[in-house]
Amino acid sequence: MLLAAERDTPGHIRRIGLLFAAGAAVLFATRDNLARALHTHASPGTAAAATLVAGTLVAAVWTRRAPRRRELARLAPAGLLFGLSYVCLFEAYFRGRVSVVSPLVATESLWGSASRRS
């Protein structure tokens, strides 16, 4: 939000990108709190699978075509690891407090950017 308020915003920063970033932050915060508040009886595996299916459907709608077999094969390892991470995430929310789990989950951006710099 500070970048949006600056008068001398760098040329590569666009307002729509800031809007997407703010929207993503709101959606992640909502997801974290809903996962704990609703405390559904779905298993973590089912919840992770539902997340992956929803993501695939959103991607198909966004690109206006279904993913090709070759694309799916290339992305399958990352998708499986992503699904496993969500199983672990939902398990953490079911066993721990949101005030502890959510800040730990928020460090994923830090670790992702640190690994790209090495």
Coordinates of C-alpha atoms in Angstrom, one line a residue:
M1 CA 0.0 0.0 0.0
L2 CA 2.9 2.3 0.6
L3 CA 3.9 2.0 -3.1
A4 CA 0.4 3.1 -4.2
A5 CA 0.7 6.3 -2.1
E6 CA 4.2 7.3 -3.4
R7 CA 4.4 10.1 -5.9
D8 CA 7.5 8.7 -7.7
T9 CA 6.4 5.2 -8.2
P10 CA 8.9 3.1 -10.2
G11 CA 7.9 2.6 -13.8
H12 CA 7.6 -1.2 -13.5
I13 CA 4.9 -0.9 -10.7
R14 CA 1.4 -0.8 -12.0
R15 CA -1.7 0.0 -10.0
I16 CA -3.5 -3.1 -11.1
G17 CA -0.6 -5.2 -9.7
L18 CA -1.0 -3.5 -6.4
L19 CA -4.7 -4.2 -6.5
F20 CA -4.0 -7.9 -7.3
A21 CA -1.5 -8.0 -4.4
A22 CA -4.0 -6.5 -1.9
G23 CA -6.8 -8.8 -3.2
A24 CA -4.6 -11.8 -2.7
A25 CA -3.7 -10.8 0.8
V26 CA -7.4 -10.4 1.7
L27 CA -8.2 -13.8 0.1
F28 CA -5.4 -15.5 2.0
A29 CA -6.4 -14.0 5.3
T30 CA -10.1 -14.9 4.6
R31 CA -9.1 -18.5 3.8
D32 CA -7.0 -18.9 6.9
N33 CA -9.7 -17.7 9.2
L34 CA -12.5 -19.6 7.4
A35 CA -10.5 -22.8 7.6
R36 CA -10.3 -22.5 11.4
A37 CA -13.8 -21.0 12.0
L38 CA -15.8 -23.5 9.9
H39 CA -13.8 -26.5 11.2
T40 CA -15.4 -28.7 8.7
H41 CA -15.3 -32.5 9.0
A42 CA -13.5 -32.9 5.6
S43 CA -10.2 -34.6 5.8
P44 CA -7.1 -32.6 5.0
G45 CA -6.6 -34.7 1.9
T46 CA -10.1 -33.9 0.6
A47 CA -9.6 -30.2 1.3
A48 CA -6.3 -30.2 -0.5
A49 CA -7.8 -32.0 -3.5
A50 CA -10.7 -29.6 -3.6
T51 CA -8.2 -26.7 -3.6
L52 CA -6.3 -28.2 -6.6
V53 CA -9.5 -28.9 -8.5
A54 CA -10.7 -25.4 -8.0
G55 CA -7.3 -24.0 -9.1
T56 CA -7.4 -26.1 -12.2
L57 CA -10.9 -24.9 -13.0
V58 CA -10.0 -21.2 -12.4
A59 CA -6.9 -21.7 -14.7
A60 CA -9.1 -23.2 -17.4
V61 CA -11.6 -20.4 -17.3
W62 CA -8.8 -17.8 -17.2
T63 CA -7.1 -19.2 -20.3
R64 CA -10.4 -20.2 -22.0
R65 CA -9.1 -23.7 -22.7
A66 CA -8.5 -26.9 -20.8
P67 CA -4.8 -27.8 -20.0
R68 CA -3.2 -30.1 -22.5
R69 CA -1.9 -33.5 -21.4
R70 CA 1.7 -32.4 -21.9
E71 CA 1.2 -29.3 -19.7
L72 CA -0.4 -31.4 -17.0
A73 CA 2.5 -33.9 -17.1
R74 CA 5.1 -31.1 -16.8
L75 CA 3.2 -29.5 -13.9
A76 CA 2.2 -32.7 -12.1
P77 CA 5.3 -32.9 -9.7
A78 CA 4.8 -29.3 -8.6
G79 CA 1.0 -29.9 -8.2
L80 CA 1.6 -32.9 -6.1
L81 CA 4.0 -31.1 -3.8
F82 CA 1.6 -28.1 -3.7
G83 CA -1.2 -30.5 -2.7
L84 CA 1.0 -32.1 0.0
S85 CA 1.8 -28.6 1.3
Y86 CA -2.0 -27.9 1.7
V87 CA -2.5 -31.2 3.5
C88 CA 0.1 -30.1 5.9
L89 CA -1.4 -26.6 6.1
F90 CA -4.9 -27.8 6.9
E91 CA -3.5 -30.3 9.4
A92 CA -1.7 -27.5 11.1
Y93 CA -4.9 -25.4 11.2
F94 CA -6.8 -28.3 12.7
R95 CA -4.2 -28.9 15.4
G96 CA -2.9 -25.4 16.1
R97 CA -4.0 -21.9 16.7
V98 CA -4.5 -19.5 13.7
S99 CA -2.4 -16.9 15.5
V100 CA 0.6 -19.3 15.4
V101 CA 0.1 -21.1 12.1
S102 CA -0.8 -18.1 9.9
P103 CA 2.4 -16.1 10.5
L104 CA 4.5 -19.3 9.9
V105 CA 2.7 -19.9 6.6
A106 CA 3.2 -16.2 5.7
T107 CA 7.0 -16.9 5.6
E108 CA 6.6 -19.0 2.4
S109 CA 7.2 -15.9 0.3
L110 CA 10.5 -15.2 2.2
W111 CA 11.7 -18.8 1.6
G112 CA 10.7 -18.7 -2.0
S113 CA 12.5 -15.4 -2.8
A114 CA 15.6 -16.5 -0.8
S115 CA 15.9 -19.7 -2.9
R116 CA 15.7 -17.8 -6.2
R117 CA 18.6 -15.5 -5.1
S118 CA 20.9 -18.4 -4.3

